PDB file of C-alpha atoms in Angstrom:
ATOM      1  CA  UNK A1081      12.438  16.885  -0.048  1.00 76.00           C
ATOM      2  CA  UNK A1082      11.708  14.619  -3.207  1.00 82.00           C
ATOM      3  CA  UNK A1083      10.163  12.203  -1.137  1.00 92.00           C
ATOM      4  CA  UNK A1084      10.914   8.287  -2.419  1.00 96.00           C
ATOM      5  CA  UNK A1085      11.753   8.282  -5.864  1.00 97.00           C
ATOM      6  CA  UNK A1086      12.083   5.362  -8.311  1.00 97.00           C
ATOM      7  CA  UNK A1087      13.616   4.748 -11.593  1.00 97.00           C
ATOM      8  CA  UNK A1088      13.089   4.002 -14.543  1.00 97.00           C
ATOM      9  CA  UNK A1089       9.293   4.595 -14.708  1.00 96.00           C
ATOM     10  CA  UNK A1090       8.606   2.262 -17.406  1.00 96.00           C
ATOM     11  CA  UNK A1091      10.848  -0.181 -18.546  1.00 96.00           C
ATOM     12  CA  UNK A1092      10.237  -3.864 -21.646  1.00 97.00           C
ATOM     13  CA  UNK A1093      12.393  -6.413 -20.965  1.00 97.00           C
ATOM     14  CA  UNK A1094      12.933  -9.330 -22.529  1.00 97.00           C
ATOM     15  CA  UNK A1095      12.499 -13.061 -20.658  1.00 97.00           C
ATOM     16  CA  UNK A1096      15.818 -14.014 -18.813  1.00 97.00           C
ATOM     17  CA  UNK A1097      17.004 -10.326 -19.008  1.00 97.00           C
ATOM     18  CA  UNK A1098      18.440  -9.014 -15.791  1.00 96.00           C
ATOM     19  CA  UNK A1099      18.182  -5.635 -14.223  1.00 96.00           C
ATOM     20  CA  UNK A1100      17.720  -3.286 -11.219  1.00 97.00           C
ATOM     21  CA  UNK A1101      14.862  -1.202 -10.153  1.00 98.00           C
ATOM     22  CA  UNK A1102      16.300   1.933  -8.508  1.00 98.00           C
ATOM     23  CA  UNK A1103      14.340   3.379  -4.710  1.00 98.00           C
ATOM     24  CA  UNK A1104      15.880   6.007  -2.785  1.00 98.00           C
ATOM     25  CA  UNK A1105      14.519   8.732  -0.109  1.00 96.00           C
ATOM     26  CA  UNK A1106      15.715  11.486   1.314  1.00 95.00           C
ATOM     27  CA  UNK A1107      13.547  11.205   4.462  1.00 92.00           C
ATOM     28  CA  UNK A1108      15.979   9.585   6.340  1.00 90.00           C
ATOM     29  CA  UNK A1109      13.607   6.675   7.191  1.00 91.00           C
ATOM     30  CA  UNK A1110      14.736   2.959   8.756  1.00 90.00           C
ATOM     31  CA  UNK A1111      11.841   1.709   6.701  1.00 90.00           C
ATOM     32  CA  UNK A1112      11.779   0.353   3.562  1.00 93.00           C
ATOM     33  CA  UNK A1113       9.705  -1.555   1.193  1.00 95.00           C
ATOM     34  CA  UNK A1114       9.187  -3.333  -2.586  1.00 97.00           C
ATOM     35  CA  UNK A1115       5.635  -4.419  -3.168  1.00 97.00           C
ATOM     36  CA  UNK A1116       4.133  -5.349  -7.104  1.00 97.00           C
ATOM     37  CA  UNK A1117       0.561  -4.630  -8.322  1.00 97.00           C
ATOM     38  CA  UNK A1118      -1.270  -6.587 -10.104  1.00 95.00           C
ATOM     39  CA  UNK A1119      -4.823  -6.056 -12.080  1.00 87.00           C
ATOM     40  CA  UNK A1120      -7.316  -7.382  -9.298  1.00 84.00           C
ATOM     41  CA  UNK A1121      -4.290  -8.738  -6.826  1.00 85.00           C
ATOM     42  CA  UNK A1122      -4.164  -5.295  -4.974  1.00 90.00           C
ATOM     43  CA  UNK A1123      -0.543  -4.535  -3.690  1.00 95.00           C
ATOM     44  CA  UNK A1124       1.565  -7.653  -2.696  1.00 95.00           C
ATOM     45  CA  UNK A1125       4.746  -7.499  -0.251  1.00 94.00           C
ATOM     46  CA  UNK A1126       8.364  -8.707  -2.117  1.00 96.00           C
ATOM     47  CA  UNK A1127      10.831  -7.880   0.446  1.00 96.00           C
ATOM     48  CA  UNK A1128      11.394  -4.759   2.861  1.00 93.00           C
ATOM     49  CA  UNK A1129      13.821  -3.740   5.051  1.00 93.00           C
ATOM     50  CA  UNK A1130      14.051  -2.611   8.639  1.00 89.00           C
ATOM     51  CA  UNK A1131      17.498  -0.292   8.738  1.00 90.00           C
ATOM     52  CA  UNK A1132      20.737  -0.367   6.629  1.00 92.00           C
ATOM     53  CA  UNK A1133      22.074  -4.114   6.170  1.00 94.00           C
ATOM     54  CA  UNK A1134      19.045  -5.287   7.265  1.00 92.00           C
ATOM     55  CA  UNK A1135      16.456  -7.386   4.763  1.00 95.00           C
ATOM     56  CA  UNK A1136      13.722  -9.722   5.054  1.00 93.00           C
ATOM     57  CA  UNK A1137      10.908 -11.452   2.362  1.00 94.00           C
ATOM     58  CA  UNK A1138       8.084 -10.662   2.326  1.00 92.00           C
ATOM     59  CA  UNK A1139       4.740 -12.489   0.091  1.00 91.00           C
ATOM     60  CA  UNK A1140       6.006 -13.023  -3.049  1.00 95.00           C
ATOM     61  CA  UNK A1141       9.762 -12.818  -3.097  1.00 96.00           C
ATOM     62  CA  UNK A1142      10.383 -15.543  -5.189  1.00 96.00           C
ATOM     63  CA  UNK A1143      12.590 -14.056  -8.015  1.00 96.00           C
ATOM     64  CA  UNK A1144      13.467 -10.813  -6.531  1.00 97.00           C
ATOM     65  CA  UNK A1145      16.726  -9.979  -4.757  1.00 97.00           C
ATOM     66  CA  UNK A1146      17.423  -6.845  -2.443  1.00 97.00           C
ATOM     67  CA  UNK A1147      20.123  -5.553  -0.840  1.00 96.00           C
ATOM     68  CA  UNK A1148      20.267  -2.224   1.562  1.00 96.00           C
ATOM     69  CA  UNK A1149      23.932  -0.651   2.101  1.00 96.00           C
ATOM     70  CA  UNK A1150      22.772   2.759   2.887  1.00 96.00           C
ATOM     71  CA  UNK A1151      19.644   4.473   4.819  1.00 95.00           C
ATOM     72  CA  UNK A1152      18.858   6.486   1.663  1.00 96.00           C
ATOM     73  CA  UNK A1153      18.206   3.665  -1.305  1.00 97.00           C
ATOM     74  CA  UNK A1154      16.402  -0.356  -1.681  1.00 98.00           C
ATOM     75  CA  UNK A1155      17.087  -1.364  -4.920  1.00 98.00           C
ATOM     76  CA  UNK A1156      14.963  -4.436  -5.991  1.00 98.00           C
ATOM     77  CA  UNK A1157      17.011  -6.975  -8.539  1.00 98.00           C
ATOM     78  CA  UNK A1158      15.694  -9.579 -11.428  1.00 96.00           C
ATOM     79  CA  UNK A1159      17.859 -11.766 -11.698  1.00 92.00           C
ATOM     80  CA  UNK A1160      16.204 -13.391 -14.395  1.00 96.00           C
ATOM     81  CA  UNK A1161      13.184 -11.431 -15.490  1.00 96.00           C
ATOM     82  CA  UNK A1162      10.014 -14.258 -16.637  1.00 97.00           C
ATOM     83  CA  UNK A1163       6.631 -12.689 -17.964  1.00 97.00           C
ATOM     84  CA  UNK A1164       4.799 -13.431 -14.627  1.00 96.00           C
ATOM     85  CA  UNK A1165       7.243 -10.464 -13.374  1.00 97.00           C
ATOM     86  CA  UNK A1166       5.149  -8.461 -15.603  1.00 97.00           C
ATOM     87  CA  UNK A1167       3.517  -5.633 -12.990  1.00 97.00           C
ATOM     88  CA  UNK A1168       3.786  -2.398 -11.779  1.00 97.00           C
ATOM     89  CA  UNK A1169       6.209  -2.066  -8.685  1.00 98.00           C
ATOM     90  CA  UNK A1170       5.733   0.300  -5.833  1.00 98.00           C
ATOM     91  CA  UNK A1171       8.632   1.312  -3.564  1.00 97.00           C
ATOM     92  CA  UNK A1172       7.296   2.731   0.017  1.00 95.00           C
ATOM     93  CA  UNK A1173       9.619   4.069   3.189  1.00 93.00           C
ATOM     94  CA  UNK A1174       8.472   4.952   6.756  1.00 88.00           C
ATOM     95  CA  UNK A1175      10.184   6.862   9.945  1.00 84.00           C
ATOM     96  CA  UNK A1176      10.181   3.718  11.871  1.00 75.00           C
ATOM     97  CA  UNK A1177      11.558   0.094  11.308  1.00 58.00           C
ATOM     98  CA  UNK A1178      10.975  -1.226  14.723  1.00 63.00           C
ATOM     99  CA  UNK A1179       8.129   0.443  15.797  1.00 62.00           C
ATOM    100  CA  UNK A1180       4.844  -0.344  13.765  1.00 62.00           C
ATOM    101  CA  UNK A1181       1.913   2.568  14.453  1.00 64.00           C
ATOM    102  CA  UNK A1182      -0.912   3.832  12.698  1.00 61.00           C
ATOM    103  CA  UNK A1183       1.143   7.534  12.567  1.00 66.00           C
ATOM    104  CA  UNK A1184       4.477   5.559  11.280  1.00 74.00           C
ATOM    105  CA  UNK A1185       2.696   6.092   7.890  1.00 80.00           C
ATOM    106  CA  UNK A1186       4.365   4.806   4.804  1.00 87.00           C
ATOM    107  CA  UNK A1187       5.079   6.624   1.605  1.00 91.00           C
ATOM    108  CA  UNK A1188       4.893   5.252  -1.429  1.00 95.00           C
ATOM    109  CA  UNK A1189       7.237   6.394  -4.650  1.00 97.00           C
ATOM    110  CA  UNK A1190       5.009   6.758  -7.846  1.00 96.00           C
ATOM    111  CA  UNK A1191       5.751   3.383  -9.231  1.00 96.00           C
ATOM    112  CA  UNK A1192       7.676   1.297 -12.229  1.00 97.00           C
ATOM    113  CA  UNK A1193       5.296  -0.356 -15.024  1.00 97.00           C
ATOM    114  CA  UNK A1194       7.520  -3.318 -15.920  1.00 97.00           C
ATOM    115  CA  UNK A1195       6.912  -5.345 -19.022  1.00 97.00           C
ATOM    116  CA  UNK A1196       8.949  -8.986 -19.565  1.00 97.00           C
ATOM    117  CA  UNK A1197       8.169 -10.122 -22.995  1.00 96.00           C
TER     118      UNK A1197
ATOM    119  CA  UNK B1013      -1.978 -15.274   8.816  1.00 77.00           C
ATOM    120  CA  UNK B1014      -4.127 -11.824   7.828  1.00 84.00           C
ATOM    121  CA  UNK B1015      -6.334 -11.262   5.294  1.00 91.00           C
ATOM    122  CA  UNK B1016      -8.108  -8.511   4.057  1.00 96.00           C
ATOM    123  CA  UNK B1017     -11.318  -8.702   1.712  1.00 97.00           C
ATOM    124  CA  UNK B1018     -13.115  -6.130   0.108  1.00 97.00           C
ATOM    125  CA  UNK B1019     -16.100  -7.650  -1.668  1.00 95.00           C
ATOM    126  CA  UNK B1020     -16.801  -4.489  -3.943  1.00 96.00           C
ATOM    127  CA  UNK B1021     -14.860  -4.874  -7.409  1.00 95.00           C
ATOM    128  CA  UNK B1022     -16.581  -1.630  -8.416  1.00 97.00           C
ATOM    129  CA  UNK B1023     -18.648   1.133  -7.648  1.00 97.00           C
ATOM    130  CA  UNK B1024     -20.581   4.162  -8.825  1.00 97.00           C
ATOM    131  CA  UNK B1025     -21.893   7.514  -7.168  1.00 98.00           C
ATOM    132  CA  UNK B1026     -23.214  10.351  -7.969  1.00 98.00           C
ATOM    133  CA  UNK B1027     -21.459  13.511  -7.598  1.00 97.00           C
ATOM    134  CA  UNK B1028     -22.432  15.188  -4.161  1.00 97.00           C
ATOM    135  CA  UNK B1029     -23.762  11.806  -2.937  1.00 98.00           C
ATOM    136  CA  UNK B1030     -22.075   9.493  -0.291  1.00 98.00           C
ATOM    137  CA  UNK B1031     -20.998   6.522  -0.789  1.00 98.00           C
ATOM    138  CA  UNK B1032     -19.615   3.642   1.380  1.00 98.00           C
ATOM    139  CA  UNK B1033     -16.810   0.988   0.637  1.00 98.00           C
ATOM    140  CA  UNK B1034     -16.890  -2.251   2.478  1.00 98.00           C
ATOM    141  CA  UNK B1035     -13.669  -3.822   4.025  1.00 98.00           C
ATOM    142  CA  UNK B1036     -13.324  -6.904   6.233  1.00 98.00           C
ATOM    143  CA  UNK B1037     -10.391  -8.195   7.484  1.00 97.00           C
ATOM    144  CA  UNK B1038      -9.351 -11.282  10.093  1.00 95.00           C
ATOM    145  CA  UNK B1039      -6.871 -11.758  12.252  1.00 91.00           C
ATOM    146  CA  UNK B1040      -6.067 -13.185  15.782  1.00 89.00           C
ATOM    147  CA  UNK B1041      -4.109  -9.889  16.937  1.00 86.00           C
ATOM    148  CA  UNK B1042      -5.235  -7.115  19.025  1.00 86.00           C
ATOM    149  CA  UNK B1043      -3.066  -4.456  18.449  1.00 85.00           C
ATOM    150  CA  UNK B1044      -3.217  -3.386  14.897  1.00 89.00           C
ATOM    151  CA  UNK B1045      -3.701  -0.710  12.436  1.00 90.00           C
ATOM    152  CA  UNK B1046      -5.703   0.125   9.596  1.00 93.00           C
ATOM    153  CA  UNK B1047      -5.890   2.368   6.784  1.00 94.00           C
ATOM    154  CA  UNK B1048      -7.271   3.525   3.226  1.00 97.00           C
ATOM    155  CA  UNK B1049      -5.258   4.451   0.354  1.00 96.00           C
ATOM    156  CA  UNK B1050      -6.566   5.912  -2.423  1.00 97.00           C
ATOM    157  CA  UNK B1051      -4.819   5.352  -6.100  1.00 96.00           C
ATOM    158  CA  UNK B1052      -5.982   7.602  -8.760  1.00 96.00           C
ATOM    159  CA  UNK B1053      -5.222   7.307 -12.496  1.00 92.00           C
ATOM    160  CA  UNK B1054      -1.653   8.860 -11.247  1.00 92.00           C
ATOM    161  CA  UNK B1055      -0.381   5.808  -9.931  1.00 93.00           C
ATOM    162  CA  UNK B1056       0.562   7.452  -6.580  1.00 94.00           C
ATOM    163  CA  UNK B1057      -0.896   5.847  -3.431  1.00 95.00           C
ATOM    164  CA  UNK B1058      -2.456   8.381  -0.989  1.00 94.00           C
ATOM    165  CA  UNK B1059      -3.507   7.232   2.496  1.00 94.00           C
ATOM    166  CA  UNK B1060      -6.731   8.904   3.307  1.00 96.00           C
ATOM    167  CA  UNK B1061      -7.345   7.544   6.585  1.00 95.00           C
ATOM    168  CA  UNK B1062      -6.006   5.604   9.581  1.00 93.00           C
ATOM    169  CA  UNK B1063      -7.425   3.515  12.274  1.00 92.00           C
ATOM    170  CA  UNK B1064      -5.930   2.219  15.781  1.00 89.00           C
ATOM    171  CA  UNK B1065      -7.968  -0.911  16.491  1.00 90.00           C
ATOM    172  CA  UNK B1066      -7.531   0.643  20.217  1.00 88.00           C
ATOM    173  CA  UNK B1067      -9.374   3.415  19.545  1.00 88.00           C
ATOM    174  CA  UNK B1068     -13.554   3.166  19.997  1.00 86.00           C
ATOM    175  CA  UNK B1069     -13.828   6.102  17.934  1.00 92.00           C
ATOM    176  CA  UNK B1070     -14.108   6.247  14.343  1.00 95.00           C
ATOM    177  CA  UNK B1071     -11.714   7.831  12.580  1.00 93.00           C
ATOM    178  CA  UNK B1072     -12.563  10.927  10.390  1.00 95.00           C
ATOM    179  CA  UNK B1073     -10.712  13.495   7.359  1.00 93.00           C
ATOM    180  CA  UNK B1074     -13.126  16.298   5.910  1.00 95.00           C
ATOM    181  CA  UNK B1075     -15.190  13.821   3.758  1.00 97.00           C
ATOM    182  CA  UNK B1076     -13.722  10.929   4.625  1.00 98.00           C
ATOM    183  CA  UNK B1077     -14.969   9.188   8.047  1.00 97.00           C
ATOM    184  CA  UNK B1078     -14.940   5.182   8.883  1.00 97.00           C
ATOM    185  CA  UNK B1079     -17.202   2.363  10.485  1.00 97.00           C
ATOM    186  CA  UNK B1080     -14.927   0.530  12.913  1.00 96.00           C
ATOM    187  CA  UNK B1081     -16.532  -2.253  14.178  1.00 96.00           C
ATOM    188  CA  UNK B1082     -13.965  -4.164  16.140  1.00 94.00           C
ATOM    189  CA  UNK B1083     -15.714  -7.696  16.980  1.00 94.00           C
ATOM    190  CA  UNK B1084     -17.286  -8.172  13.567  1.00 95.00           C
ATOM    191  CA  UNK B1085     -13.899  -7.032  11.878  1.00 96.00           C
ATOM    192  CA  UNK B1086     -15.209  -4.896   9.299  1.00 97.00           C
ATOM    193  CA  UNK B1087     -13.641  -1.261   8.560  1.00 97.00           C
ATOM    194  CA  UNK B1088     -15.664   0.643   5.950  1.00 98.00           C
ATOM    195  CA  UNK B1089     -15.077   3.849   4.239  1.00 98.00           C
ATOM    196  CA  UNK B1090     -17.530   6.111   3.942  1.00 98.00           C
ATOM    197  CA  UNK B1091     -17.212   9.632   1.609  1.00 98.00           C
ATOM    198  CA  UNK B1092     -19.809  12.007   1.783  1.00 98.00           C
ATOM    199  CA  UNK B1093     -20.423  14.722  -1.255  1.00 98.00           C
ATOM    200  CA  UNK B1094     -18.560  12.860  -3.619  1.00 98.00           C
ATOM    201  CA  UNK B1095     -16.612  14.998  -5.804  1.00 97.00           C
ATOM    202  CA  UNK B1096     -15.217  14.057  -9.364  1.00 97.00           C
ATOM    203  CA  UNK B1097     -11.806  13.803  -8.009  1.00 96.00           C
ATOM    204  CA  UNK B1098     -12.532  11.308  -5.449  1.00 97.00           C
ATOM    205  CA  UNK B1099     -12.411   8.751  -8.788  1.00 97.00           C
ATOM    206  CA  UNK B1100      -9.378   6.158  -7.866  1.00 97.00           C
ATOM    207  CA  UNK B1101      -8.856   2.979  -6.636  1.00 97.00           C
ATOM    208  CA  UNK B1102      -9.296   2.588  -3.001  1.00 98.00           C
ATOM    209  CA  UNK B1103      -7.418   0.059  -1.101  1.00 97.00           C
ATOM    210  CA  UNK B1104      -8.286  -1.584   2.305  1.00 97.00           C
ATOM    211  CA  UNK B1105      -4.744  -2.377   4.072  1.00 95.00           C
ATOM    212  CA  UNK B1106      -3.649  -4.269   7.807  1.00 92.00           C
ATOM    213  CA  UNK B1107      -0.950  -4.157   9.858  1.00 89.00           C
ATOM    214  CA  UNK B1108       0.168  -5.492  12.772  1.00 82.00           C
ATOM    215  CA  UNK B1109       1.733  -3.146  15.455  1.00 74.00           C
ATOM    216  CA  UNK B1110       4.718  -4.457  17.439  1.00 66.00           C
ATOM    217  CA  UNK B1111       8.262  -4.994  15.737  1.00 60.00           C
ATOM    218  CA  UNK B1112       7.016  -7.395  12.631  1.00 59.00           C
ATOM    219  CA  UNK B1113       3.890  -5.475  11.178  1.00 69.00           C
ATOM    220  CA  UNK B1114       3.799  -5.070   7.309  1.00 84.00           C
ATOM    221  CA  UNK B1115       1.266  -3.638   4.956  1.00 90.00           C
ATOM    222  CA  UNK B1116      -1.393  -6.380   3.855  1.00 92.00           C
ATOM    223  CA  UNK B1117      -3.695  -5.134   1.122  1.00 95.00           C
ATOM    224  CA  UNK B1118      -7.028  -5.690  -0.277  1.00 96.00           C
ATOM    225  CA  UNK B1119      -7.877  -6.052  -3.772  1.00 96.00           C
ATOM    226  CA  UNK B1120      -9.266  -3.038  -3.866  1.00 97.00           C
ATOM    227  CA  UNK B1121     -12.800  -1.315  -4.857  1.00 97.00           C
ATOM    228  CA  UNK B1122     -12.716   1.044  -7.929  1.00 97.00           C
ATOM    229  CA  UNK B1123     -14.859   3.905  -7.427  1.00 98.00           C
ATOM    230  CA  UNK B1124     -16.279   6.107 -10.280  1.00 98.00           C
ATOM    231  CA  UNK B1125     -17.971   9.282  -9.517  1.00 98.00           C
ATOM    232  CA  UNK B1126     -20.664  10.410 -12.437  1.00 97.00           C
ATOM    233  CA  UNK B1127     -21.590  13.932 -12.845  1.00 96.00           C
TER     234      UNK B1127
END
């Protein structure tokens, strides 16, 4: 299994660009997640989702879009990318999208450093 | 609405020595979860240990073992013999059980371990 993966894993764009951060797992979870990082802000939730066609914001989604046709990928959109979008964005997936336990763990995808000049 | 506060920017141990992280967190729920993830220079977030709030026990890995102290709401990490690997980023995080839980971090406590 490759776990969640995420693409690209660094990416400059420029203010009012557009474009698509890809998620996708293979662990055939309901759960799925977008959160951002920022220096002293820990990790921040933008929108997750609970099973296929199913979405929901989450602390910060102002910005973001999402969208989930299939089980297996989440892909976060900028619509129009502004420098406060500047952070490093974590995908995460767990077994369970109804059921919240301690042993539903989540795991996380190895992140996307995203720059908006 | 939950919060979670760890008051520890950053923190230093020897190698071999323990070391304890502070978390607090409040809430009105009962049934809830909680964990520590650790991020190294990698990037990739680890979870090193979960807690049921249900649970009396404290929760322990190998090195890794917690203070759970329900009615105060504090949740601390404690590692004993700290090795040079156990550098990272260590993250407090809170969830609600139940149908609506999500993930709500900390801000974190960066640990350095000095040989």
């Amino acid at each position: 299994n490759a776990g969640v993966t995420q693409t690209p894993k660094f990416q400059v764009l420029k203010t009012g660009q557009s474009m698509t951060l890809q998620c996708a797992q293979d662990m055939n979870h309901e759960y799925m997640s977008w959160y951002r990082q920022d220096p002293g802000m820990g990790l921040r939730l933008i929108h997750y989702s609970v099973g296929a066609g199913i979405t929901d914001q989450g602390e910060v989604p102002n910005g973001y879009n999402v969208s989930r046709s299939t089980t297996e990928d989440f892909p976060l959109r900028l619509l129009s990318a502004a420098p406060s979008q500047t952070s490093v964005y974590f995908c995460a997936s767990s077994y369970s999208g109804l059921v919240r336990s301690a042993y539903n763990e989540q795991f996380f995808g190895p992140g996307t450093r995203l720059t908006v000049l | 609405a939950q919060t979670v506060t760890q008051s520890q920017p950053e923190m230093s141990v020897q190698e071999a020595e323990t070391v304890t992280l502070s978390c607090t967190y409040d809430t009105s729920e009962n049934n809830y979860y909680l964990f520590w993830y650790k991020q190294p220079p990698s990037r990739q977030m680890i979870l090193v240990i979960r807690q049921e709030a249900y649970k009396q026990q404290n929760a322990t890995e190998n090195r890794f073992s917690v203070n759970f102290q329900k009615a105060a709401k504090s949740f601390s990490l404690k590692i004993s013999d700290s090795q040079l690997g156990d550098t990272a980023m260590y993250f407090c995080a809170f969830m609600t059980g139940g149908s609506q839980g999500n993930l709500i971090f900390g801000k974190g406590t960066k640990l350095s371990v000095k040989p």
